mmCIF file of C-alpha atoms in Angstrom:
data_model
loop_
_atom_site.group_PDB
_atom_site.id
_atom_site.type_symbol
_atom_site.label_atom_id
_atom_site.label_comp_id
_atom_site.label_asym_id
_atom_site.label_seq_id
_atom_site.Cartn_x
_atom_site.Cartn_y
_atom_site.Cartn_z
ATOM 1 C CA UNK A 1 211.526 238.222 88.703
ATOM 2 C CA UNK A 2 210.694 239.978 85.052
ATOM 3 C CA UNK A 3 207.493 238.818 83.351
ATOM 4 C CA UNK A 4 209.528 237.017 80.986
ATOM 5 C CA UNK A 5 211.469 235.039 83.455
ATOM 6 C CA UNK A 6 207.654 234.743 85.522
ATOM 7 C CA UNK A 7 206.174 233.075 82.201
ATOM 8 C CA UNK A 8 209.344 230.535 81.585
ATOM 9 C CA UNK A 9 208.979 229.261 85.249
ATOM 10 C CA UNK A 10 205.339 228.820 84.219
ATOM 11 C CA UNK A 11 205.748 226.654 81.176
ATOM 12 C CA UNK A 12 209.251 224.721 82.743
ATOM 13 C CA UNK A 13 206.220 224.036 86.486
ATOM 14 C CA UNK A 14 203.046 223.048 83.729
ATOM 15 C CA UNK A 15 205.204 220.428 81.667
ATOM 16 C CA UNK A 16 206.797 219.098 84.846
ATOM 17 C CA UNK A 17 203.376 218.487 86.059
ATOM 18 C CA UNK A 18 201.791 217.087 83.063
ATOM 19 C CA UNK A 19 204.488 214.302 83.251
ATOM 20 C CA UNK A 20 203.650 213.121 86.796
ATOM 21 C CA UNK A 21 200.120 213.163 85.957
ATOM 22 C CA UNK A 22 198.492 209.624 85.891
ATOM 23 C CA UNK A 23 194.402 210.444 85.170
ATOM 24 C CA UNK A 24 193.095 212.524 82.849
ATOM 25 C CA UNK A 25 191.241 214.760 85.561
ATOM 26 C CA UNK A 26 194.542 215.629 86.566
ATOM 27 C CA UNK A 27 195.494 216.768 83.110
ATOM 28 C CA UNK A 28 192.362 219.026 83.424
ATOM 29 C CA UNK A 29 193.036 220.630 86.426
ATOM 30 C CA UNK A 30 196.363 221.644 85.259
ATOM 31 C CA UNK A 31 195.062 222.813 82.316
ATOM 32 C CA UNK A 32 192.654 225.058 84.110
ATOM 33 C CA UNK A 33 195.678 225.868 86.698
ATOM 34 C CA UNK A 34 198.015 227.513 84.186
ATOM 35 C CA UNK A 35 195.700 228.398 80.756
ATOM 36 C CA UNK A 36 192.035 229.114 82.872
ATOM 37 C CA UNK A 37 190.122 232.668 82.820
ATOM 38 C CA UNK A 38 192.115 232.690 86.029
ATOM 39 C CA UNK A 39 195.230 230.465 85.496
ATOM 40 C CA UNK A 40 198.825 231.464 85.928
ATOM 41 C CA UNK A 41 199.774 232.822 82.522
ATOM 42 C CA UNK A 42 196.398 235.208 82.415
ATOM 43 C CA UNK A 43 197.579 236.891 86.194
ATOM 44 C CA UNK A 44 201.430 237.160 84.630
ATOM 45 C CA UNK A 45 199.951 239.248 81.769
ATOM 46 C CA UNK A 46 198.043 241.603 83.741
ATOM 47 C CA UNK A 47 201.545 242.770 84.646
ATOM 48 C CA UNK A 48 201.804 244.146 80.986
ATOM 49 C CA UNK A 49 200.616 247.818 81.965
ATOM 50 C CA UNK A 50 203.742 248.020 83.741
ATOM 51 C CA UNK A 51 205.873 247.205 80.676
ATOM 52 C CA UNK A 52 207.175 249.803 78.193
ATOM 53 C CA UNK A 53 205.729 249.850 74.378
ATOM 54 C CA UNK A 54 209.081 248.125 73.585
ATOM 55 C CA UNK A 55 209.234 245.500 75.891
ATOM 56 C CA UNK A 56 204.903 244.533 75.515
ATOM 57 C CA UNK A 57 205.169 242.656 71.946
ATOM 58 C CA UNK A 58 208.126 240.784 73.220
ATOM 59 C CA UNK A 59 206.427 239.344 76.965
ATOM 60 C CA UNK A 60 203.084 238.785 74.772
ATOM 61 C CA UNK A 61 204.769 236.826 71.855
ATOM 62 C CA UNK A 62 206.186 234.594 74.304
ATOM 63 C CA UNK A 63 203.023 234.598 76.715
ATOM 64 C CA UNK A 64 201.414 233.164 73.258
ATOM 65 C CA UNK A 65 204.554 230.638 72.851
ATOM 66 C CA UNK A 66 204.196 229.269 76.236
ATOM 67 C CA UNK A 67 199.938 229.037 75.964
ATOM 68 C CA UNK A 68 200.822 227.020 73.110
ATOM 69 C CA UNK A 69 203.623 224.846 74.732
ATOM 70 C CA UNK A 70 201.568 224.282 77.515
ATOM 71 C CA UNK A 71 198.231 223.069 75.365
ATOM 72 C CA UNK A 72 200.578 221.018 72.944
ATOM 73 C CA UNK A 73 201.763 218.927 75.833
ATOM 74 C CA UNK A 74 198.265 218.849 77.687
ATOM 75 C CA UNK A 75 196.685 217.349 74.308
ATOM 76 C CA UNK A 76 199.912 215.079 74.256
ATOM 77 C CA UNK A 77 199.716 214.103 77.601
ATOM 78 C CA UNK A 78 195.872 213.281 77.403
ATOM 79 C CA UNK A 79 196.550 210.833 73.952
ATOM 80 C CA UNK A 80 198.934 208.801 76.109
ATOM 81 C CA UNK A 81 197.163 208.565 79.162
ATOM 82 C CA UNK A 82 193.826 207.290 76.575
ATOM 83 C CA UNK A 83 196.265 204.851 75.049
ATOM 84 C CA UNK A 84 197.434 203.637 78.117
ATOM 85 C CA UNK A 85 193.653 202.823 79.088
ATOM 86 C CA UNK A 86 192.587 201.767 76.217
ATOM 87 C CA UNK A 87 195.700 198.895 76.762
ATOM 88 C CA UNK A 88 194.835 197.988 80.064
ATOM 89 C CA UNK A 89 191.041 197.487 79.345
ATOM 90 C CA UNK A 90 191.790 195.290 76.488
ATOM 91 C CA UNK A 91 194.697 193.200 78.693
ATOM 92 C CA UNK A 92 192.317 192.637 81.260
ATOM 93 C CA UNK A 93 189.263 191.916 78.987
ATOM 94 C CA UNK A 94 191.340 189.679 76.576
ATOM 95 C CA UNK A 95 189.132 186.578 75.132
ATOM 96 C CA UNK A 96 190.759 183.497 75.206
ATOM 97 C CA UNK A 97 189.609 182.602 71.328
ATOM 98 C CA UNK A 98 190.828 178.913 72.165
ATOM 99 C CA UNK A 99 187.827 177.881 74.688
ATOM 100 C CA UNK A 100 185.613 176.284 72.895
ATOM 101 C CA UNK A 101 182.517 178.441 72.077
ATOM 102 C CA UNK A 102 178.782 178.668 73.690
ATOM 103 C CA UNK A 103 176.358 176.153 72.034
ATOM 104 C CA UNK A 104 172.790 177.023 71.346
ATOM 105 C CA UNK A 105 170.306 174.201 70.902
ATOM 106 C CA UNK A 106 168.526 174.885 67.316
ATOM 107 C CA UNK A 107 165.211 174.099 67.144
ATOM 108 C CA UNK A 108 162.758 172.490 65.467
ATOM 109 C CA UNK A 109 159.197 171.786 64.020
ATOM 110 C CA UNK A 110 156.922 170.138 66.477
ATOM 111 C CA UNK A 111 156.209 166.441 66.182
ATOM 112 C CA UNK A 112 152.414 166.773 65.576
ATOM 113 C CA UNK A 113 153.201 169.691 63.226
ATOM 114 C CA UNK A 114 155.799 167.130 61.761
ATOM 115 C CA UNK A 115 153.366 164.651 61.634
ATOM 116 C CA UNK A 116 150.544 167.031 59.899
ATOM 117 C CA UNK A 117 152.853 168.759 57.259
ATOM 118 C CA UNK A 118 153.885 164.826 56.506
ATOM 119 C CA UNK A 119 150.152 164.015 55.995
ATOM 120 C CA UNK A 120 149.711 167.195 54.049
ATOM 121 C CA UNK A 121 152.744 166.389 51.854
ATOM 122 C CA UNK A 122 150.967 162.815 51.369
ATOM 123 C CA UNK A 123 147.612 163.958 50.118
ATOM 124 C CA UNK A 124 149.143 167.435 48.081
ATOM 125 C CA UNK A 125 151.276 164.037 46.123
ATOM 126 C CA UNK A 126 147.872 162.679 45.430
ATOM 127 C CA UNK A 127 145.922 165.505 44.003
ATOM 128 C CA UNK A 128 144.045 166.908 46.977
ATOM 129 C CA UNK A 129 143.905 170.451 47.926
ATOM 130 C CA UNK A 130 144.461 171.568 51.410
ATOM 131 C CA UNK A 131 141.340 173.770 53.173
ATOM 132 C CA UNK A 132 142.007 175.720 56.474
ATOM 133 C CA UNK A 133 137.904 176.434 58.089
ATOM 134 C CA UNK A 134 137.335 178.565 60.483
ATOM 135 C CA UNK A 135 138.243 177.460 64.366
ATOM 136 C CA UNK A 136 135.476 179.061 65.773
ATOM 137 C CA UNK A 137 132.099 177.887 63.679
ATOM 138 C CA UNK A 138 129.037 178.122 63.281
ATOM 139 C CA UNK A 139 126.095 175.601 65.033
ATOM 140 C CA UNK A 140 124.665 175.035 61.848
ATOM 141 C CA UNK A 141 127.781 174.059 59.539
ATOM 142 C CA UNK A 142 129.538 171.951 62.444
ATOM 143 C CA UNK A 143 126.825 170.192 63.140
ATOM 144 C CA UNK A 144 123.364 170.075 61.012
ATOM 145 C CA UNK A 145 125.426 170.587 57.931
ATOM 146 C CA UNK A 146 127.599 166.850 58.169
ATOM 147 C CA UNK A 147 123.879 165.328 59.204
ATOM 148 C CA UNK A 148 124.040 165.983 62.970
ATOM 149 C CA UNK A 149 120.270 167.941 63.868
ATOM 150 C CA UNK A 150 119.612 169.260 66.977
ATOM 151 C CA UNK A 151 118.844 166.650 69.802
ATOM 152 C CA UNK A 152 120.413 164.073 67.466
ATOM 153 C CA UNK A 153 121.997 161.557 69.791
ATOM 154 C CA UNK A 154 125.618 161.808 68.032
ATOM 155 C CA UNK A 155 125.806 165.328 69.811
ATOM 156 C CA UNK A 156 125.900 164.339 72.978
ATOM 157 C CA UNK A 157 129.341 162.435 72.003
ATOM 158 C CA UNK A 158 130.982 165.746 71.199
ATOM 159 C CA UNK A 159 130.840 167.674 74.656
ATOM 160 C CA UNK A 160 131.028 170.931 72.960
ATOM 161 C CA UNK A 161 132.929 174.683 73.956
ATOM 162 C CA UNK A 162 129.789 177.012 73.188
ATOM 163 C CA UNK A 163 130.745 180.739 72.743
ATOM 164 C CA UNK A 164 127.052 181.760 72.411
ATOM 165 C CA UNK A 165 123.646 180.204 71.143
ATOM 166 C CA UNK A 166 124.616 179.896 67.424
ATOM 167 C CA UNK A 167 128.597 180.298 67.818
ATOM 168 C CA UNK A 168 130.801 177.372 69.165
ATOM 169 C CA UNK A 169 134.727 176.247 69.155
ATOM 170 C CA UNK A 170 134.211 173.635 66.345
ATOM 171 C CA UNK A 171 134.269 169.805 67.315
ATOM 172 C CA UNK A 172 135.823 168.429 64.046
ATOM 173 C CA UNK A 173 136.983 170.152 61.433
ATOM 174 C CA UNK A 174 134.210 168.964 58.856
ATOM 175 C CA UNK A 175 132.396 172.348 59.404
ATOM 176 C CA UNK A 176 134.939 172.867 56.250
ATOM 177 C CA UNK A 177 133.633 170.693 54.076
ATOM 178 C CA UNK A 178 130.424 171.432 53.291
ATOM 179 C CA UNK A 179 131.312 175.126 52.860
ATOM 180 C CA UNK A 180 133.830 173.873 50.425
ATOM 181 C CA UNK A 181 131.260 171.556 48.601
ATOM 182 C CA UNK A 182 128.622 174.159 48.069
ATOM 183 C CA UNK A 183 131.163 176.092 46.333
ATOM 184 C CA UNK A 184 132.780 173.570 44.193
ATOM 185 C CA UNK A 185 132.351 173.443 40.440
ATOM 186 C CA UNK A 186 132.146 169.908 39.713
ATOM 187 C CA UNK A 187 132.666 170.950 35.821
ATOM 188 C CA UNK A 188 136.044 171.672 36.732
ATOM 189 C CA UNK A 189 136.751 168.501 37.974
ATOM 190 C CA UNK A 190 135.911 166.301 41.496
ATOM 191 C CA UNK A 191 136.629 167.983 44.734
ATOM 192 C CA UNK A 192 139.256 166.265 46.712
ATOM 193 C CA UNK A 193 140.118 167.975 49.670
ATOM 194 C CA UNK A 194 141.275 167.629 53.371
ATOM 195 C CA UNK A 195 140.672 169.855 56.153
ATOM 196 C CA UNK A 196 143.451 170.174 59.211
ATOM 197 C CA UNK A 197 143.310 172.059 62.188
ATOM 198 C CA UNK A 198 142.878 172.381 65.503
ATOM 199 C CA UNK A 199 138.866 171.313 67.189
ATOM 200 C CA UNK A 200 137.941 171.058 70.969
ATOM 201 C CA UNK A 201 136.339 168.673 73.289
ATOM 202 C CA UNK A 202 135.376 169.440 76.798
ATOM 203 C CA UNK A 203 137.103 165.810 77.462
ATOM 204 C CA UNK A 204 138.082 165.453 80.892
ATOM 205 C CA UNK A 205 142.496 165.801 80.009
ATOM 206 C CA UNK A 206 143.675 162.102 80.922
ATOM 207 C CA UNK A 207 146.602 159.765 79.013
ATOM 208 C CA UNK A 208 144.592 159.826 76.011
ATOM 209 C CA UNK A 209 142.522 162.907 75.929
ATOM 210 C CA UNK A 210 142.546 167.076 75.540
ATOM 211 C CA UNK A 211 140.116 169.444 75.317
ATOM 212 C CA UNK A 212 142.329 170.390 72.317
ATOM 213 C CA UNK A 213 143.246 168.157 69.333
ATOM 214 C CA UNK A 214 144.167 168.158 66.021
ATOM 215 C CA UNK A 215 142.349 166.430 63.504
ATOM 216 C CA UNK A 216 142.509 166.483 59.746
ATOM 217 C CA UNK A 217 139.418 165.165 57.779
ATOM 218 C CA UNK A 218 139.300 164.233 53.842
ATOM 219 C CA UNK A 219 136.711 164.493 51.434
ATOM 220 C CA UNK A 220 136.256 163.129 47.739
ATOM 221 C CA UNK A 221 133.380 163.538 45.878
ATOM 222 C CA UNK A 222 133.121 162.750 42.066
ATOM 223 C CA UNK A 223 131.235 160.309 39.941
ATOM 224 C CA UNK A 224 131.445 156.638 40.058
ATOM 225 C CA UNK A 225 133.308 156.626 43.606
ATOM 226 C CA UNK A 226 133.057 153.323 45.451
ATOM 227 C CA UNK A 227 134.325 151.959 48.517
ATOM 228 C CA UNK A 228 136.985 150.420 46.987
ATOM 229 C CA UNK A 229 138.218 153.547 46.123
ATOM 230 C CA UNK A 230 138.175 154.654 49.621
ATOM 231 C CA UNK A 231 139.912 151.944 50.904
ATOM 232 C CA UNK A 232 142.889 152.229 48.234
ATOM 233 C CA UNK A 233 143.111 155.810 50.102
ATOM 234 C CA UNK A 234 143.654 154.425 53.439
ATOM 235 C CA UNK A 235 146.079 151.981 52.581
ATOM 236 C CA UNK A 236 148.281 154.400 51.100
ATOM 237 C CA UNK A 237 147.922 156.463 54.434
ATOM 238 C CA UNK A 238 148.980 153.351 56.461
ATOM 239 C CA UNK A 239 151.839 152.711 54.660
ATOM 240 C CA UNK A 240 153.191 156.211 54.705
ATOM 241 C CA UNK A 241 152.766 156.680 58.185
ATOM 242 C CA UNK A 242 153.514 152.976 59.535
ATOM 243 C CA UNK A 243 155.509 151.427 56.672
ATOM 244 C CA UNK A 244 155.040 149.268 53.516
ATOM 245 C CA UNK A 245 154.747 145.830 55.583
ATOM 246 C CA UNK A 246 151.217 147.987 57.592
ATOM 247 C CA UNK A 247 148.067 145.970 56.027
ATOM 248 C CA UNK A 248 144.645 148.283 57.232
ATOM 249 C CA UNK A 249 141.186 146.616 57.593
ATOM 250 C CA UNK A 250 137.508 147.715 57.765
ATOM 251 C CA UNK A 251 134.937 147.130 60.712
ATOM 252 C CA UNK A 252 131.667 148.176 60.315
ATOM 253 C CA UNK A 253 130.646 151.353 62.510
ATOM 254 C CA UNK A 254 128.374 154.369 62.599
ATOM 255 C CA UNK A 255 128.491 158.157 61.776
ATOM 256 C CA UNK A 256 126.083 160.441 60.890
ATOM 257 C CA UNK A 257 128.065 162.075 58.251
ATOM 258 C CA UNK A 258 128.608 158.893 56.446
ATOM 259 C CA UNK A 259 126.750 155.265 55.374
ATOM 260 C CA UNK A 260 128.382 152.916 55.495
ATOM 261 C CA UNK A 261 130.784 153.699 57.813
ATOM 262 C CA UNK A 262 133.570 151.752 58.873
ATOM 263 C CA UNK A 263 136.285 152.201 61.891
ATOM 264 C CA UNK A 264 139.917 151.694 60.079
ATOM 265 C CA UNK A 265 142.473 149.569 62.272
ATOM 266 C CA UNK A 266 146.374 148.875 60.908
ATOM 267 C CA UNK A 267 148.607 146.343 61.831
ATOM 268 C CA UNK A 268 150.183 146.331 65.054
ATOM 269 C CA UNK A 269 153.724 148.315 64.708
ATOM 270 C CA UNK A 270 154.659 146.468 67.642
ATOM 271 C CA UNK A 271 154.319 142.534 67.029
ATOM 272 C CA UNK A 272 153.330 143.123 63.681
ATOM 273 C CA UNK A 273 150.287 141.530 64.052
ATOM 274 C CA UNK A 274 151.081 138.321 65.997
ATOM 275 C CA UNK A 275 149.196 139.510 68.406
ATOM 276 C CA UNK A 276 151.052 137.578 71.071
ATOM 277 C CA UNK A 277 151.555 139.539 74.692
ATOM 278 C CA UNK A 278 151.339 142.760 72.988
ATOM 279 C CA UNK A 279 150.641 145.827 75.149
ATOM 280 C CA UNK A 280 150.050 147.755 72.772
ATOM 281 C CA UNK A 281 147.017 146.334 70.688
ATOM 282 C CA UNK A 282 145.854 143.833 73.630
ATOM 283 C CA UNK A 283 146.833 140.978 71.712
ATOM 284 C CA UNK A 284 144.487 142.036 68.829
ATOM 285 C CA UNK A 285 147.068 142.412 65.921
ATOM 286 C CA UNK A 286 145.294 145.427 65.361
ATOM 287 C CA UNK A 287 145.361 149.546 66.064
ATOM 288 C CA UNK A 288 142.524 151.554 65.442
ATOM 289 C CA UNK A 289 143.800 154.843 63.916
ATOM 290 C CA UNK A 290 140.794 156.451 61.885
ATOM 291 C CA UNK A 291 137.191 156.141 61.116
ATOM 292 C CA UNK A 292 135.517 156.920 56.989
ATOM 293 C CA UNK A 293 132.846 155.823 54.833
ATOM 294 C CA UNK A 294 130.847 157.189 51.961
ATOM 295 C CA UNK A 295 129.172 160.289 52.079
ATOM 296 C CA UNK A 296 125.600 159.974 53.329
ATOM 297 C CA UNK A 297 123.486 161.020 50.371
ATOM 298 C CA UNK A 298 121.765 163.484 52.908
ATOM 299 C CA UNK A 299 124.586 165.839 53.504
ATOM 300 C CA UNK A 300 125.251 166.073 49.259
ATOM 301 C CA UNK A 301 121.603 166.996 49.514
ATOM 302 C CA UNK A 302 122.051 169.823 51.967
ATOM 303 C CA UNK A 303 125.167 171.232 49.596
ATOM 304 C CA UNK A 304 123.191 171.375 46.150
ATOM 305 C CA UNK A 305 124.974 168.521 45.100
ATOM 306 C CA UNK A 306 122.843 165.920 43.374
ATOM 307 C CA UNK A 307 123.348 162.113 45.188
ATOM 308 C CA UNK A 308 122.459 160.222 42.183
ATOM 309 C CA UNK A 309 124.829 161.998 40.028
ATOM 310 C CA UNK A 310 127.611 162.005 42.464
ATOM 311 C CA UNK A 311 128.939 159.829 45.295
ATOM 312 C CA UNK A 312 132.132 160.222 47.381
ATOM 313 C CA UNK A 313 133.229 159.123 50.706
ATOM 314 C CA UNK A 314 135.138 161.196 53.530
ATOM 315 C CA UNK A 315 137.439 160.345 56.381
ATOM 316 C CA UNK A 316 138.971 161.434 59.814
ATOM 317 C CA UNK A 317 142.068 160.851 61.511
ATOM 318 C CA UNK A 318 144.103 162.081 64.435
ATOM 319 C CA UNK A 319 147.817 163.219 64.233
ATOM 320 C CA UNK A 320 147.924 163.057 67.850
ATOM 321 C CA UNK A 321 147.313 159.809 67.501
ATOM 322 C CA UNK A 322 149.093 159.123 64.794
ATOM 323 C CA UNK A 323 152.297 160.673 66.374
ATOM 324 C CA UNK A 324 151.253 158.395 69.872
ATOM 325 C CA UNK A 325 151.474 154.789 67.859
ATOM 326 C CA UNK A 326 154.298 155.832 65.426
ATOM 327 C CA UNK A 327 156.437 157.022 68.610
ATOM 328 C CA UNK A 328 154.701 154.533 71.651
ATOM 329 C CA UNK A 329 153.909 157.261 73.353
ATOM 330 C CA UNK A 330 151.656 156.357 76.279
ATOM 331 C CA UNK A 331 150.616 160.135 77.167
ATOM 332 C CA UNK A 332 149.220 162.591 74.755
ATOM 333 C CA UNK A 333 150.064 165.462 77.446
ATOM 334 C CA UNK A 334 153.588 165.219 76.874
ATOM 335 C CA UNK A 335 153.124 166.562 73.657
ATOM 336 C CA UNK A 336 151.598 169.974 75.415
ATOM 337 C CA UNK A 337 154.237 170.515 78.210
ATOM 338 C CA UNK A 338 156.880 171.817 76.165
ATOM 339 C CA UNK A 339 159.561 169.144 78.251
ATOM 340 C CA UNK A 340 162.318 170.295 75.647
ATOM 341 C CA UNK A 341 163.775 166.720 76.997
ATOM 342 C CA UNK A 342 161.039 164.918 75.373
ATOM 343 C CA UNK A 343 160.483 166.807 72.500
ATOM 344 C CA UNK A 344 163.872 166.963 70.807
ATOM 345 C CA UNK A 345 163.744 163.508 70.500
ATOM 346 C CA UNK A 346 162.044 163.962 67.421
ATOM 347 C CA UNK A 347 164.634 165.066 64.811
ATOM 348 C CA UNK A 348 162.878 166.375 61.616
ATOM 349 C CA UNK A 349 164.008 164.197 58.172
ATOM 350 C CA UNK A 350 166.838 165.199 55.994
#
């Protein structure tokens, strides 16, 4: 058999091959068979030192003819074996667009930060400005600085996270106000302020009870403020939080901070104040939900700010709490477990 007729068998054997072949890899190893360093067509040519001058350009014109027959159909054959994948994987990894799709729950503010931002939107409508202090505070401005001296008797109330002998995890967050106060131009206008923010209690955790709270106090200091004034305040608060038909009263108490000082109660959300076998209140009519007063002349003193010239009162109140009576929720802990059960109960307004 001539060279020539060697090479035709060659390319007629490679494209019979390519035909049957199913995989890629076997596409390859054809390739290498017939066009490789040491394929088919390279041992035909090394028969070309037996040809004559005449005969060589002929054999290695169609040596290059068949290389390039062969490589045509091997780049053919490896486009339709791809398509031919490529169809399969998307037959058998077809979506079925019609099922309906995979919800995701969206979530949402958390009800005590509901309740504070609601608070904060309250007090921001009436003029105040909103302070952040400092969670971890100082001895001195948490307690001595809101009329509280060392071995006062009110301290003992507050069992208190100390990080060292002058540093402590602050109890309330009235450690703010007096830094605010001493810095306050009263030119300028009155301060009117309230403080949120987290505070902790070594309280034993129960229904009722964390070591952490939140707590957001308020402070107003100007001339000519009277009790009156403060108790316009509250009322305002009460119906906000509890609703327009909410009626607040005043019971004489005791805090350091302020004199007098008062313990604020609302009307019973539940009976509304009948007071009749109400769980809630203990057939009082009443809730307790904050304690205020006016600002003990004292703690102006200790800020630079002159009592007989200026007067104000101050108040504190619980969002925890808050959230507890506006929701009747008997457990403050259920708040702090993250149950996404209970807590998407509480869809945000608008």
């Amino acid at each position: 058999m001539t060279l020539k007729e060697q090479l035709q068998a060659i390319q007629q054997k490679a494209i019979e091959r390519l035909e049957q072949a199913k995989e890629t890899q076997a596409v390859e190893d054809i390739r290498i068979k017939y066009l490789g360093k040491k394929g088919d067509v390279t041992q035909v040519l090394k028969g070309m030192k037996d040809l004559s001058p005449k005969e060589r350009p002929i054999v290695g014109k169609l040596a290059n003819d068949v290389r390039d027959t062969i490589q045509a159909k091997i780049s053919e054959r490896k486009a339709v074996l791809h398509q031919e994948a490529l169809n399969k994987q998307l037959e058998e990894e077809t979506i079925d667009v019609t099922l309906p799709g995979t919800t995701h729950s969206v979530a949402q503010t958390h009800i005590i930060l509901q309740v504070i931002e609601e608070i904060e939107d309250l007090f921001l409508g009436m003029g105040y400005k909103i302070v952040e202090g400092n969670e971890v505070e100082t001895e001195h401005y948490n307690f001595e600085r809101i009329n509280v001296p060392k071995h006062h008797p009110a301290r003992d109330m507050q069992d208190t996270f100390y990080i060292d002998e002058s540093y402590l995890l602050r109890t309330q967050t009235s450690g703010t106000q007096p830094r605010t106060l001493e810095q306050h131009n009263f030119e300028e206008g009155p301060l009117k302020m309230i403080s949120p923010g987290k505070v902790y209690r070594r309280d034993t955790d129960d229904a009722t009870h964390s070591h952490q709270f939140h707590q957001i106090e308020g402070l107003v200091i100007d001339k000519d403020i009277a009790m009156t004034d403060l108790k316009g305040t509250l009322e305002e608060v009460a119906k906000a939080m509890f609703g327009d038909k909410h009626d607040i009263r005043l019971r004489p108490s005791y805090f350091p901070f302020t004199e007098p000082s008062v313990e604020v109660d609302v009307t019973c959300f539940k009976c509304q104040g009948s007071d009749e076998h109400c769980s809630v209140c203990k057939n009082t009519g009443w809730i307790e939900i904050l304690g205020a007063g006016m600002v003990h002349p004292h703690v102006l003193e200790m800020s630079g700010v002159d009592p007989t010239v200026y007067g104000g009162f101050a108040f504190g109140l619980g969002p925890d709490r808050i959230a507890m009576l506006k929701h009747e929720i008997d457990d403050i802990r259920h708040f702090y477990t993250n149950d996404q059960r209970f807590l998407s109960q509480f869809k945000m307004k608008g």
